[in-house]
mmCIF file with all atom_site columns, C-alpha atoms and ligand atoms in Angstrom:
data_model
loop_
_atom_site.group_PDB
_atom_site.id
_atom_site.type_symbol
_atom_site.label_atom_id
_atom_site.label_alt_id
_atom_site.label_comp_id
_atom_site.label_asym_id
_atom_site.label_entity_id
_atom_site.label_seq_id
_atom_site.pdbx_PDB_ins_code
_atom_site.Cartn_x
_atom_site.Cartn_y
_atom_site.Cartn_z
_atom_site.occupancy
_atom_site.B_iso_or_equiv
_atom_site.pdbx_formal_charge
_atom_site.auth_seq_id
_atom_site.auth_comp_id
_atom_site.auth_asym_id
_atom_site.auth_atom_id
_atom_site.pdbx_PDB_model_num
ATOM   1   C CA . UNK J 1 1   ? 0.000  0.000  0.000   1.00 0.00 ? 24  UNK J CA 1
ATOM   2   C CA . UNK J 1 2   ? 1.523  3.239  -1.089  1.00 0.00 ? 25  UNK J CA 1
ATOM   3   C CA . UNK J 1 3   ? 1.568  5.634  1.887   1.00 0.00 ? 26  UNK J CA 1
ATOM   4   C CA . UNK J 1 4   ? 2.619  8.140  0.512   1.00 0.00 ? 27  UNK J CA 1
ATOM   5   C CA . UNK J 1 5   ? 0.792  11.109 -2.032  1.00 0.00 ? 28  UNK J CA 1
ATOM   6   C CA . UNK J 1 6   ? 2.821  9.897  -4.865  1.00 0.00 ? 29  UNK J CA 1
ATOM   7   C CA . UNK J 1 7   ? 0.679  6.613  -5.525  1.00 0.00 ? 30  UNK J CA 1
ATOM   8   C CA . UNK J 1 8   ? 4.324  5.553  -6.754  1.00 0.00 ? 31  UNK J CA 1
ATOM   9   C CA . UNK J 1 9   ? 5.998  5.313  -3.881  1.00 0.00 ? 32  UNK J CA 1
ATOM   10  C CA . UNK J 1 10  ? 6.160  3.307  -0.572  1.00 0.00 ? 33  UNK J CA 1
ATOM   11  C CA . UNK J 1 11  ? 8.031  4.764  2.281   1.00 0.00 ? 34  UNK J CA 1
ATOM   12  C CA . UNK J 1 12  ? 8.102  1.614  4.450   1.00 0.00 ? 35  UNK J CA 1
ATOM   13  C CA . UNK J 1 13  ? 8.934  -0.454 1.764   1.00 0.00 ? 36  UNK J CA 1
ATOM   14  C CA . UNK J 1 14  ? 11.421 -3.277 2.488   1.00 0.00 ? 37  UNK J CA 1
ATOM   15  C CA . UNK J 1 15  ? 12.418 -4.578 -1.103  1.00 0.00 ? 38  UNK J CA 1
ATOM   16  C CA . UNK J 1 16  ? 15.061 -7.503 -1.487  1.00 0.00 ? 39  UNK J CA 1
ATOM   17  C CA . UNK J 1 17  ? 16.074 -5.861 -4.655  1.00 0.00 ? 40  UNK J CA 1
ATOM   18  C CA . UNK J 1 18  ? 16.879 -2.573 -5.906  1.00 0.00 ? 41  UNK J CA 1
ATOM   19  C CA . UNK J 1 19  ? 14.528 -3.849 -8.978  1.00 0.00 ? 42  UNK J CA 1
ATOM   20  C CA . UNK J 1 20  ? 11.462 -3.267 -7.239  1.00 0.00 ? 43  UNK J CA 1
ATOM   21  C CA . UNK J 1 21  ? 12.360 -0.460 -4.651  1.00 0.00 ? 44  UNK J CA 1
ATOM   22  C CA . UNK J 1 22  ? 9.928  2.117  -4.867  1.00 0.00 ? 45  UNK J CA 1
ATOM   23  C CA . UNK J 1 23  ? 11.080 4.180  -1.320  1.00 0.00 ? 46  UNK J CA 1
ATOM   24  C CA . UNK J 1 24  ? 11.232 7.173  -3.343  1.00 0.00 ? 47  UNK J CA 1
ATOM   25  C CA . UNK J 1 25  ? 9.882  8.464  -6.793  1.00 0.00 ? 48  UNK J CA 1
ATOM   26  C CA . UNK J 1 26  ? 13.232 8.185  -8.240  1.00 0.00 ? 49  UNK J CA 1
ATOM   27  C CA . UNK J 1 27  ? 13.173 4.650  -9.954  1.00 0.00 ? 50  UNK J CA 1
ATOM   28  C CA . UNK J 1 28  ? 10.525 6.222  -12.851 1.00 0.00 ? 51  UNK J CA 1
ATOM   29  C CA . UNK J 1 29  ? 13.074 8.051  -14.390 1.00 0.00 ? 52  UNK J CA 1
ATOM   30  C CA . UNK J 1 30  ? 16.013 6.336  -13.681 1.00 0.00 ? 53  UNK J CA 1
ATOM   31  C CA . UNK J 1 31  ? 16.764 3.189  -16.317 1.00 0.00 ? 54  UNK J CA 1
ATOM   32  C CA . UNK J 1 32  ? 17.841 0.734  -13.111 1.00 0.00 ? 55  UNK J CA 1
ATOM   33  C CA . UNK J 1 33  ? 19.243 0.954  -9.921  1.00 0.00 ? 56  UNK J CA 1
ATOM   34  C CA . UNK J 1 34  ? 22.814 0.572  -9.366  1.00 0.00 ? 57  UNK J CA 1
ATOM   35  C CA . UNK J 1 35  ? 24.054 -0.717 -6.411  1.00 0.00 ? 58  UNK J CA 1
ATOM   36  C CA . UNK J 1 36  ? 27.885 -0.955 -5.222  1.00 0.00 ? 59  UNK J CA 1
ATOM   37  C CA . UNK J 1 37  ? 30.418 -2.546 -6.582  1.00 0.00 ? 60  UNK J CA 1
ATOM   38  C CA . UNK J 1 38  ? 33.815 -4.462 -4.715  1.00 0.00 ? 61  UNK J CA 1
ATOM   39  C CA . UNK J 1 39  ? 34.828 -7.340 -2.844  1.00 0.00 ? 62  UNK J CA 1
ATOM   40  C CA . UNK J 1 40  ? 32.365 -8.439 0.683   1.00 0.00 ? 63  UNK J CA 1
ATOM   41  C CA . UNK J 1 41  ? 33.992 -7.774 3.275   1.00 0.00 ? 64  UNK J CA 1
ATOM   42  C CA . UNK J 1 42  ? 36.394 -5.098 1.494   1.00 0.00 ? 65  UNK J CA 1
ATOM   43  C CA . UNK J 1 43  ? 38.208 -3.061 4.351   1.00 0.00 ? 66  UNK J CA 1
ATOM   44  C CA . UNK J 1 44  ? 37.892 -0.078 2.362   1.00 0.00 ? 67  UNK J CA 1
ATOM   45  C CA . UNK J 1 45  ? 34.339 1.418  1.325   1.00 0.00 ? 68  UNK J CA 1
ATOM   46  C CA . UNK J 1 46  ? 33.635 4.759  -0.798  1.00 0.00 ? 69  UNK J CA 1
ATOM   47  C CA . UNK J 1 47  ? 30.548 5.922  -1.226  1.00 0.00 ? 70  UNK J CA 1
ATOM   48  C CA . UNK J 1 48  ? 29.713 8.989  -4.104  1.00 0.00 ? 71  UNK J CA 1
ATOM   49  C CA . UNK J 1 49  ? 26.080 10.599 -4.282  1.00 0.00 ? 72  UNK J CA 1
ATOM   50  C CA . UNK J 1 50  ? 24.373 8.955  -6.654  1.00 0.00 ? 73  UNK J CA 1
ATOM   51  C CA . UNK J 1 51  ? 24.830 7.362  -10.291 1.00 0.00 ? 74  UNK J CA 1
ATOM   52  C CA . UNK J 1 52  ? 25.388 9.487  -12.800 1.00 0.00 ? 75  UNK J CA 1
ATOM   53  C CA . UNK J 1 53  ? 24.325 9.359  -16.964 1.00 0.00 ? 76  UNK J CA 1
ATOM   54  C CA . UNK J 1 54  ? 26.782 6.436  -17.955 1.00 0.00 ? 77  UNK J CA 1
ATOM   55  C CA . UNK J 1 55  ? 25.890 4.573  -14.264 1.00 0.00 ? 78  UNK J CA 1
ATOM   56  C CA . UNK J 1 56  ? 22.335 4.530  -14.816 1.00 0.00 ? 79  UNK J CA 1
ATOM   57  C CA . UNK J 1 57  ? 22.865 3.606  -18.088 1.00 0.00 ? 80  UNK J CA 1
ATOM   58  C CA . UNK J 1 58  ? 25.529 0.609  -17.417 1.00 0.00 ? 81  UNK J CA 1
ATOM   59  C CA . UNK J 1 59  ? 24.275 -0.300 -13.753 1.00 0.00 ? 82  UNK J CA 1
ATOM   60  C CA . UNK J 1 60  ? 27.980 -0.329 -12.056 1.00 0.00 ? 83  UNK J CA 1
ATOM   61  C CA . UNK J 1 61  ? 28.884 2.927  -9.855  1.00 0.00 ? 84  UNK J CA 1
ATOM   62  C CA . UNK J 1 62  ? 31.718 5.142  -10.713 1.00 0.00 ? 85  UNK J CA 1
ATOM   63  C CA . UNK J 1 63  ? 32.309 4.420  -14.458 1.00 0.00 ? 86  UNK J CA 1
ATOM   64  C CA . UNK J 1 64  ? 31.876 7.921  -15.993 1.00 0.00 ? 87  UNK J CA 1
ATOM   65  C CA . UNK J 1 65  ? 34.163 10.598 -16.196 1.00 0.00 ? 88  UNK J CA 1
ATOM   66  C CA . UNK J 1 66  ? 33.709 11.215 -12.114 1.00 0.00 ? 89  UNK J CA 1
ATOM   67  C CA . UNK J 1 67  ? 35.119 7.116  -12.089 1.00 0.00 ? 90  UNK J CA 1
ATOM   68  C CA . UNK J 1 68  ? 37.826 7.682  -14.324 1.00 0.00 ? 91  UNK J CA 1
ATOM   69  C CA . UNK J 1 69  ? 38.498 11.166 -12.095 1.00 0.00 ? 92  UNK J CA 1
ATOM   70  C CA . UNK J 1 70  ? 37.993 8.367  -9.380  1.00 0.00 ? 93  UNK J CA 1
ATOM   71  C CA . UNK J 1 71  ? 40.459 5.600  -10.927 1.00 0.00 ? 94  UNK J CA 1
ATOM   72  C CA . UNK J 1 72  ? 43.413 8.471  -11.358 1.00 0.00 ? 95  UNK J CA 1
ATOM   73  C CA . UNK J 1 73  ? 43.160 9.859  -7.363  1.00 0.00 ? 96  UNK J CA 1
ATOM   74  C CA . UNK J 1 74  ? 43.057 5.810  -6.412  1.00 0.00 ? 97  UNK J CA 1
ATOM   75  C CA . UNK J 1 75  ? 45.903 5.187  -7.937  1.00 0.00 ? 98  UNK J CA 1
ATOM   76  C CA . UNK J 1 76  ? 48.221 8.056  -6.992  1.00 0.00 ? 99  UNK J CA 1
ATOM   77  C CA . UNK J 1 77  ? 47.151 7.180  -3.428  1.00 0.00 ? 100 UNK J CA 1
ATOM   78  C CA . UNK J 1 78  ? 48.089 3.784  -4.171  1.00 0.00 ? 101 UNK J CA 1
ATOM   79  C CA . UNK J 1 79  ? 44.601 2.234  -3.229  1.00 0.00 ? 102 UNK J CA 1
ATOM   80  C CA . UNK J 1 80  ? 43.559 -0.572 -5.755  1.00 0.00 ? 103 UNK J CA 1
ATOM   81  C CA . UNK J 1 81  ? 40.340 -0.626 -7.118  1.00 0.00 ? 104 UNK J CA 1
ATOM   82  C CA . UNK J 1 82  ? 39.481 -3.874 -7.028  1.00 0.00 ? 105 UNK J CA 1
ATOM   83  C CA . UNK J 1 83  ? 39.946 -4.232 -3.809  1.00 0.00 ? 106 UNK J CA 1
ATOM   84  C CA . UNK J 1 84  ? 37.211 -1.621 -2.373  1.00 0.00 ? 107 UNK J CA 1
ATOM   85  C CA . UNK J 1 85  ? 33.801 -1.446 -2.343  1.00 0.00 ? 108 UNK J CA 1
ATOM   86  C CA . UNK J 1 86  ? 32.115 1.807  -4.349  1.00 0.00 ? 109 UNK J CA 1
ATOM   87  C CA . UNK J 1 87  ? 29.092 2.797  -3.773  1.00 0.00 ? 110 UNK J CA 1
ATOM   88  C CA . UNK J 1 88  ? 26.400 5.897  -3.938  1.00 0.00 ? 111 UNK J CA 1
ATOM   89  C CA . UNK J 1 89  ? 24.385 7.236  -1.180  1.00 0.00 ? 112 UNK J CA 1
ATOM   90  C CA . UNK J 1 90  ? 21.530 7.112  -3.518  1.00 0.00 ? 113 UNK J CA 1
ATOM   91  C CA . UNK J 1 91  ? 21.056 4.145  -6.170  1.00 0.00 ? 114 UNK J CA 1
ATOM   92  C CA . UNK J 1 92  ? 19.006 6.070  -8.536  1.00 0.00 ? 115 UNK J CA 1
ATOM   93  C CA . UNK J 1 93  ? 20.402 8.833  -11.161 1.00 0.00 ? 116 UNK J CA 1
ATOM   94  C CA . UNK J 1 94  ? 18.150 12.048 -10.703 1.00 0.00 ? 117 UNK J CA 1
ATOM   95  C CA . UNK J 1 95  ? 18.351 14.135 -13.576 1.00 0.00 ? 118 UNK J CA 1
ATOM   96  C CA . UNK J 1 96  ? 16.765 16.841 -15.710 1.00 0.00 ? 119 UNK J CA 1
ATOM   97  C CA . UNK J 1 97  ? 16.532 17.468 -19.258 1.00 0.00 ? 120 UNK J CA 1
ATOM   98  C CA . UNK J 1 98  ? 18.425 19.943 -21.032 1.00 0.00 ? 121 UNK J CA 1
ATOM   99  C CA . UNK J 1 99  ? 18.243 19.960 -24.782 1.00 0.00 ? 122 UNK J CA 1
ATOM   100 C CA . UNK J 1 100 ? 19.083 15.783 -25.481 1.00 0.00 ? 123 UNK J CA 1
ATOM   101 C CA . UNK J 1 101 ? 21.098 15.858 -22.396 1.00 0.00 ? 124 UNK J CA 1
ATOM   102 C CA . UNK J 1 102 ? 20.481 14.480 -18.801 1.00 0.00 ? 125 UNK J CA 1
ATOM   103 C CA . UNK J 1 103 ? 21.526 16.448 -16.127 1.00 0.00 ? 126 UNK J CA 1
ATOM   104 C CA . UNK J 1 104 ? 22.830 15.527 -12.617 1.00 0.00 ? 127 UNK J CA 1
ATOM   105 C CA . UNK J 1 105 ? 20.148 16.708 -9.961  1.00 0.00 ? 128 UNK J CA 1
ATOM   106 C CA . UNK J 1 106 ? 21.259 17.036 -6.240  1.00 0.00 ? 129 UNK J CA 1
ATOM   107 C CA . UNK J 1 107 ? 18.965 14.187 -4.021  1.00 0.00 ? 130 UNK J CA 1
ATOM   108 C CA . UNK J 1 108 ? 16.619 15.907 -1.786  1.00 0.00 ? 131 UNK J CA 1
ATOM   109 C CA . UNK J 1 109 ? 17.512 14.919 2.477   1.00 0.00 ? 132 UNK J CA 1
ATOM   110 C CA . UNK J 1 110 ? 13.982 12.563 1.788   1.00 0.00 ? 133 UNK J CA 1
ATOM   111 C CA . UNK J 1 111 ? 15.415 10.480 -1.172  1.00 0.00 ? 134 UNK J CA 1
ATOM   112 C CA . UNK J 1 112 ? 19.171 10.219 0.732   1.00 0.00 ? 135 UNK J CA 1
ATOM   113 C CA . UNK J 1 113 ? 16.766 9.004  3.977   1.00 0.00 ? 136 UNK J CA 1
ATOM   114 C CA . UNK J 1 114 ? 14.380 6.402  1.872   1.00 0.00 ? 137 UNK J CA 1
ATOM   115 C CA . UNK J 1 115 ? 17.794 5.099  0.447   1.00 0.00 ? 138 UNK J CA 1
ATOM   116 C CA . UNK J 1 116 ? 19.450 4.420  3.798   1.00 0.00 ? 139 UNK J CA 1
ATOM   117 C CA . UNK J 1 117 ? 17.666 0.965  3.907   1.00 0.00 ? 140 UNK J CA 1
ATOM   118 C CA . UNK J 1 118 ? 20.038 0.326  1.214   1.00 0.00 ? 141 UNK J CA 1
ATOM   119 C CA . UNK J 1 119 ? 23.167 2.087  2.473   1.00 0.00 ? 142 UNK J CA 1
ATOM   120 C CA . UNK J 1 120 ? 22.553 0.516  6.056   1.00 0.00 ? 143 UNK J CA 1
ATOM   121 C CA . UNK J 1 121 ? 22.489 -3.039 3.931   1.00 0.00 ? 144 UNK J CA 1
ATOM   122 C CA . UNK J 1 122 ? 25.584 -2.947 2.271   1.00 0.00 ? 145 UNK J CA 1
ATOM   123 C CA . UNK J 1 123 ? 27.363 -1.264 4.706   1.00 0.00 ? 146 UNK J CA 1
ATOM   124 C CA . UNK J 1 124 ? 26.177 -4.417 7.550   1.00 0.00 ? 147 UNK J CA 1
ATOM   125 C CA . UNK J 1 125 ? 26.862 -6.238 4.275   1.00 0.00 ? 148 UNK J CA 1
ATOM   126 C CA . UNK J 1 126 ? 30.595 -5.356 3.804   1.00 0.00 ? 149 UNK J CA 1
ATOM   127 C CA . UNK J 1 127 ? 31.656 -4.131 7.679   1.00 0.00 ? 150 UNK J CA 1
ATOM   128 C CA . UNK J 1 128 ? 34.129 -1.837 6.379   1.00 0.00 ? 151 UNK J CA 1
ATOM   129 C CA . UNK J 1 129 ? 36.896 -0.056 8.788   1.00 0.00 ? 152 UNK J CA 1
ATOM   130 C CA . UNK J 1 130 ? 37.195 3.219  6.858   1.00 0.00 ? 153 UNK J CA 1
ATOM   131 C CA . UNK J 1 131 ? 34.407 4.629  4.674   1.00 0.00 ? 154 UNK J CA 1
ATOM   132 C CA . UNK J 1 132 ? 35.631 7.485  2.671   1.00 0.00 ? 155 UNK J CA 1
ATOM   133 C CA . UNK J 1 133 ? 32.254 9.821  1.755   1.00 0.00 ? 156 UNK J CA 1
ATOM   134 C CA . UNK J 1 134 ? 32.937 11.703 -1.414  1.00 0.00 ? 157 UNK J CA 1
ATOM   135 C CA . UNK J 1 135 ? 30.653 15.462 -1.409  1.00 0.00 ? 158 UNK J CA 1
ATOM   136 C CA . UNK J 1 136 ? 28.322 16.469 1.533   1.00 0.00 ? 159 UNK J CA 1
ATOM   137 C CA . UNK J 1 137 ? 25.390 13.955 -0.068  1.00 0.00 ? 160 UNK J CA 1
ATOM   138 C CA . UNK J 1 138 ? 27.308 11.026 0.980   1.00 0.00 ? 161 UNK J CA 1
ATOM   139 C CA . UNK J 1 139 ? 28.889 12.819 4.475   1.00 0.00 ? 162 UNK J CA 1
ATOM   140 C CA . UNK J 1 140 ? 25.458 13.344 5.372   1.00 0.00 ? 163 UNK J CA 1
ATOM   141 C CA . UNK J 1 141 ? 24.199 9.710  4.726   1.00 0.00 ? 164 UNK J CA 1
ATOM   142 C CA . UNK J 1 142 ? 27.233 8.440  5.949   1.00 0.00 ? 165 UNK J CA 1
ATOM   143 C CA . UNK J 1 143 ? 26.428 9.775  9.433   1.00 0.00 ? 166 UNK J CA 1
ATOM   144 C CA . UNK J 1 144 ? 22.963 9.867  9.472   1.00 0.00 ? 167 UNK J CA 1
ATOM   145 C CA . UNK J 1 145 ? 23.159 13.233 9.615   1.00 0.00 ? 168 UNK J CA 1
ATOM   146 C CA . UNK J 1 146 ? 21.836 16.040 7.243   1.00 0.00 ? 169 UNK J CA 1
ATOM   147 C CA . UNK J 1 147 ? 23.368 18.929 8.975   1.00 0.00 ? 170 UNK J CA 1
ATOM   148 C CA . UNK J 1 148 ? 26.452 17.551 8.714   1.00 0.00 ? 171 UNK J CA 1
ATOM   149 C CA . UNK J 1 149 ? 28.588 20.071 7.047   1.00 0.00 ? 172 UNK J CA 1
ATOM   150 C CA . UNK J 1 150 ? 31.794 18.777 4.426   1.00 0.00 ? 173 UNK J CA 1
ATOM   151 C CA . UNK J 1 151 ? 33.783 21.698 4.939   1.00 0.00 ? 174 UNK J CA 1
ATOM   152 C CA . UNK J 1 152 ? 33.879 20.942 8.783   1.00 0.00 ? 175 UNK J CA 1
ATOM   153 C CA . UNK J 1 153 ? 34.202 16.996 8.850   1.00 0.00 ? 176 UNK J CA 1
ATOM   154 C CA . UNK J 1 154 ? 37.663 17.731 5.934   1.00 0.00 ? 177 UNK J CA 1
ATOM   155 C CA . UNK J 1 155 ? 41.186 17.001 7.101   1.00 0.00 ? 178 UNK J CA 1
ATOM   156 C CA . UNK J 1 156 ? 40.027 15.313 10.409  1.00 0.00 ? 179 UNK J CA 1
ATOM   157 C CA . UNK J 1 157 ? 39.191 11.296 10.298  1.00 0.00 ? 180 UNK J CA 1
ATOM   158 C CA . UNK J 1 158 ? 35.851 10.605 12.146  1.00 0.00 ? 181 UNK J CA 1
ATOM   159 C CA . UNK J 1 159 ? 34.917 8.074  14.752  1.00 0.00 ? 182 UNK J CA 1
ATOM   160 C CA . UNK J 1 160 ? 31.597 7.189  13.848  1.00 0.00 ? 183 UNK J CA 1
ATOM   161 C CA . UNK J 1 161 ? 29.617 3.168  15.188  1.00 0.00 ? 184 UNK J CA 1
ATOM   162 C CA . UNK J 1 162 ? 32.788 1.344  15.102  1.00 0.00 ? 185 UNK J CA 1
ATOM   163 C CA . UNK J 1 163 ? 34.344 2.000  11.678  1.00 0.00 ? 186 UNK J CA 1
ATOM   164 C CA . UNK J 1 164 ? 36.224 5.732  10.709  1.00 0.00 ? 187 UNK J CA 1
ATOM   165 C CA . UNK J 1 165 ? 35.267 8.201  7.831   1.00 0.00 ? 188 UNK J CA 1
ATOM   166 C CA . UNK J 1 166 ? 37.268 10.307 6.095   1.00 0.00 ? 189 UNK J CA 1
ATOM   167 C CA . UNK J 1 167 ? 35.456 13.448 4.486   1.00 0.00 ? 190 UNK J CA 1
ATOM   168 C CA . UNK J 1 168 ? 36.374 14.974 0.557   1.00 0.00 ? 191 UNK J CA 1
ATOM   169 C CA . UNK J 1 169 ? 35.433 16.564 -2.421  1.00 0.00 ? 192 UNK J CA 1
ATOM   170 C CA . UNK J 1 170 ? 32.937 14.696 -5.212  1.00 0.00 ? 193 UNK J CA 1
ATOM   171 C CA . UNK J 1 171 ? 35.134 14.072 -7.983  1.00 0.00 ? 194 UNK J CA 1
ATOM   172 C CA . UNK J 1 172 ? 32.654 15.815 -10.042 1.00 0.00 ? 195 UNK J CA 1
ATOM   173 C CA . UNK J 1 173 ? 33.594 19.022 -8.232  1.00 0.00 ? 196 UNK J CA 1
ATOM   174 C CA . UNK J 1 174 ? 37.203 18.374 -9.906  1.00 0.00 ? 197 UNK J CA 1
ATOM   175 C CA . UNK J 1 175 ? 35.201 18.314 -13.044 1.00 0.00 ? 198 UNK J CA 1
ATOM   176 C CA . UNK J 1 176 ? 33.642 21.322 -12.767 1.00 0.00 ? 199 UNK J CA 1
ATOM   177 C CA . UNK J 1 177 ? 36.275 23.992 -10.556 1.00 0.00 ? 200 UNK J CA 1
ATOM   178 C CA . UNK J 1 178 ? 36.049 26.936 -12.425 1.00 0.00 ? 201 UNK J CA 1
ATOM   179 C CA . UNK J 1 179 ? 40.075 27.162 -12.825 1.00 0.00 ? 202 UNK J CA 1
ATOM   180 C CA . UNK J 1 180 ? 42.530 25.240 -12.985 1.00 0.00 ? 203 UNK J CA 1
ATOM   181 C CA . UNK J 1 181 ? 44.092 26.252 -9.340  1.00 0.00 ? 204 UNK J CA 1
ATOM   182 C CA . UNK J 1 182 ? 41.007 24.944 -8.080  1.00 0.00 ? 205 UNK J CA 1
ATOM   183 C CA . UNK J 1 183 ? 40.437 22.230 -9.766  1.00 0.00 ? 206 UNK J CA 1
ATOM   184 C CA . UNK J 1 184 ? 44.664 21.169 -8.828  1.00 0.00 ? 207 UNK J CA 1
ATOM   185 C CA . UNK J 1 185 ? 43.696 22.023 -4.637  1.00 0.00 ? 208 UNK J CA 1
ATOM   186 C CA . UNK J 1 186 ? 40.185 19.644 -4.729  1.00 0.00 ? 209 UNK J CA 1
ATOM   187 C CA . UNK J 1 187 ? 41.948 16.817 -6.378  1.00 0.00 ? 210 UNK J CA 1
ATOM   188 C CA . UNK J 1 188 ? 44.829 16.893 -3.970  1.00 0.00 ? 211 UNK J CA 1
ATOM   189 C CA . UNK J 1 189 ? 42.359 16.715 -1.379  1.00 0.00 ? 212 UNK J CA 1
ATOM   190 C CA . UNK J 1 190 ? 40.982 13.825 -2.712  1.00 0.00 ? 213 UNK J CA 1
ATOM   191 C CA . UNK J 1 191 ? 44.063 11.993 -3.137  1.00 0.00 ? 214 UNK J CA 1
ATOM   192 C CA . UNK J 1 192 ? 45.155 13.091 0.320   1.00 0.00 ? 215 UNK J CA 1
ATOM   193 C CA . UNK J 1 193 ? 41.534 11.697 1.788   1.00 0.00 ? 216 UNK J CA 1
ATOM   194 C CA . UNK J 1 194 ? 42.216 8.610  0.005   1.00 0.00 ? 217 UNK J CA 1
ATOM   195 C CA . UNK J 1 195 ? 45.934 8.415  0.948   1.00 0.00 ? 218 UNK J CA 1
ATOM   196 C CA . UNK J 1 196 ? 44.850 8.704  4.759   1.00 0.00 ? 219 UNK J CA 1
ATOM   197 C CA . UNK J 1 197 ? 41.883 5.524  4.880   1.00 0.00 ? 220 UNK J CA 1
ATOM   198 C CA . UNK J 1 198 ? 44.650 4.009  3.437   1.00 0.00 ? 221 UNK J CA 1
ATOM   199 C CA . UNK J 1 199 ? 47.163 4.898  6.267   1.00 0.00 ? 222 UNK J CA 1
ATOM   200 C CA . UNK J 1 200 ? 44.376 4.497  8.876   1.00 0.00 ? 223 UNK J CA 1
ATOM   201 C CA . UNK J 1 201 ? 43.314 0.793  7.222   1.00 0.00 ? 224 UNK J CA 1
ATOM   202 C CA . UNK J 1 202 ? 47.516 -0.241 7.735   1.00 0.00 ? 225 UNK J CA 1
ATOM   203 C CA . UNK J 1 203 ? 47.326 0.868  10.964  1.00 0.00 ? 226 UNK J CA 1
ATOM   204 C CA . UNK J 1 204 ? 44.092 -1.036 12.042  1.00 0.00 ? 227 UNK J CA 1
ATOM   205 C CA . UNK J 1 205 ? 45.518 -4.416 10.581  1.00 0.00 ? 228 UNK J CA 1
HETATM 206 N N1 . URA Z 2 .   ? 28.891 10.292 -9.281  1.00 0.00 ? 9   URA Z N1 1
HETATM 207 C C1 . URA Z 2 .   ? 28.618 9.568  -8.184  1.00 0.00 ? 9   URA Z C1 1
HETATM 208 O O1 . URA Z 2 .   ? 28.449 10.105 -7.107  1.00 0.00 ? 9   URA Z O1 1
HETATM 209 N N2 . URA Z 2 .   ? 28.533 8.273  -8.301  1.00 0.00 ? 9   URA Z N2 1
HETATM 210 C C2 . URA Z 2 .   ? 28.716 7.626  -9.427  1.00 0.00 ? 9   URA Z C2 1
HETATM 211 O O2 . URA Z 2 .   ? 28.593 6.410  -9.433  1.00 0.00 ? 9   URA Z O2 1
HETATM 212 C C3 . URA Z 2 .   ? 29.021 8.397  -10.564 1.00 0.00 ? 9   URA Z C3 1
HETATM 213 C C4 . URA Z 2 .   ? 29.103 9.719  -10.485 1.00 0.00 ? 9   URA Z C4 1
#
């Protein structure tokens, strides 16, 4: 029974697969969910905001230009791929149309709360030690918090239920800094962020 106005969607919903999950209106535009990618049990989770154009149109996270963006800052920080576990804060790609194009939307706090059930799943799922939460749409799922601010939680690891999370820019914000000083300072912070989990998952073993 849909409880919500949207006749669509079911709040309360409890789905086994992303196929069906109707939590949020998101799924009727969107051409599938995509849910994470990596090894169970991977020490090493990162989670991005949501799938983008070429995500939503392959079903695997980070495998646009914000993966490839991704794939470059992993491997200067000398974190494989293949052995984390990607994911999005939100398994459906919001978007708008412009012209023939679809354009990224930003999640609303309601669709990054309906998809929790699914962030609190694989992260039970995989028990990671260090979750690194690309852009304030992930640092606020992350911590089950949507005041939380990115700015503030940057450059400081975070004790949060048992595991640590390290705070950084959305690759996309690489993509789109305005210069190229900008765009040089946000990647470095993400290869920093990434070269820290990596520190802090050496020193936990
Ligand atoms: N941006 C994200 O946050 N996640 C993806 O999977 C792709 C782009």
């Amino acid at each position: 029974m849909a409880t919500s106005k949207d006749p669509g969607v079911e709040p309360d919903q409890t789905p086994d697969s992303l196929d069906t999950c109707h939590r949020c209106a998101l799924y009727k535009d969107a051409t599938q969910g995509v849910p994470g990618a990596g090894p169970r049990h991977a020490p090493l989770m990162i989670v991005g905001e949501q799938p983008g154009d070429q995500e939503d149109l392959q079903g695997k996270p980070f495998v646009g230009p914000a993966g490839a963006m991704l794939d470059r800052a992993l491997e200067e920080a000398g974190v494989a791929r293949k052995e984390v576990y990607v994911t999005n804060a939100v398994k459906h790609f919001k978007w708008e149309p412009r012209g023939k194009r679809r354009m990224h939307k930003t999640p609303a706090q309601r669709e990054i709360d309906a998809c929790h059930y699914w962030m609190d799943r694989e992260t039970a799922d995989i028990d990671p030690k260090v979750i690194v939460a690309l852009g304030a749409t992930a640092l606020k799922s992350v911590l089950s918090d949507s005041k939380a601010k990115l700015q503030a939680s940057m450059g400081h690891p975070i004790d949060h239920d048992g595991r640590v999370i390290v705070a950084t820019y959305h690759p996309s914000y690489v993509l789109r800094a305005p210069d190229p000083e900008t765009r040089q300072a946000a990647y470095r912070a993400i290869v920093d962020a990434l070269s820290e989990a990596h520190r802090l998952l050496k020193k936990k073993r």
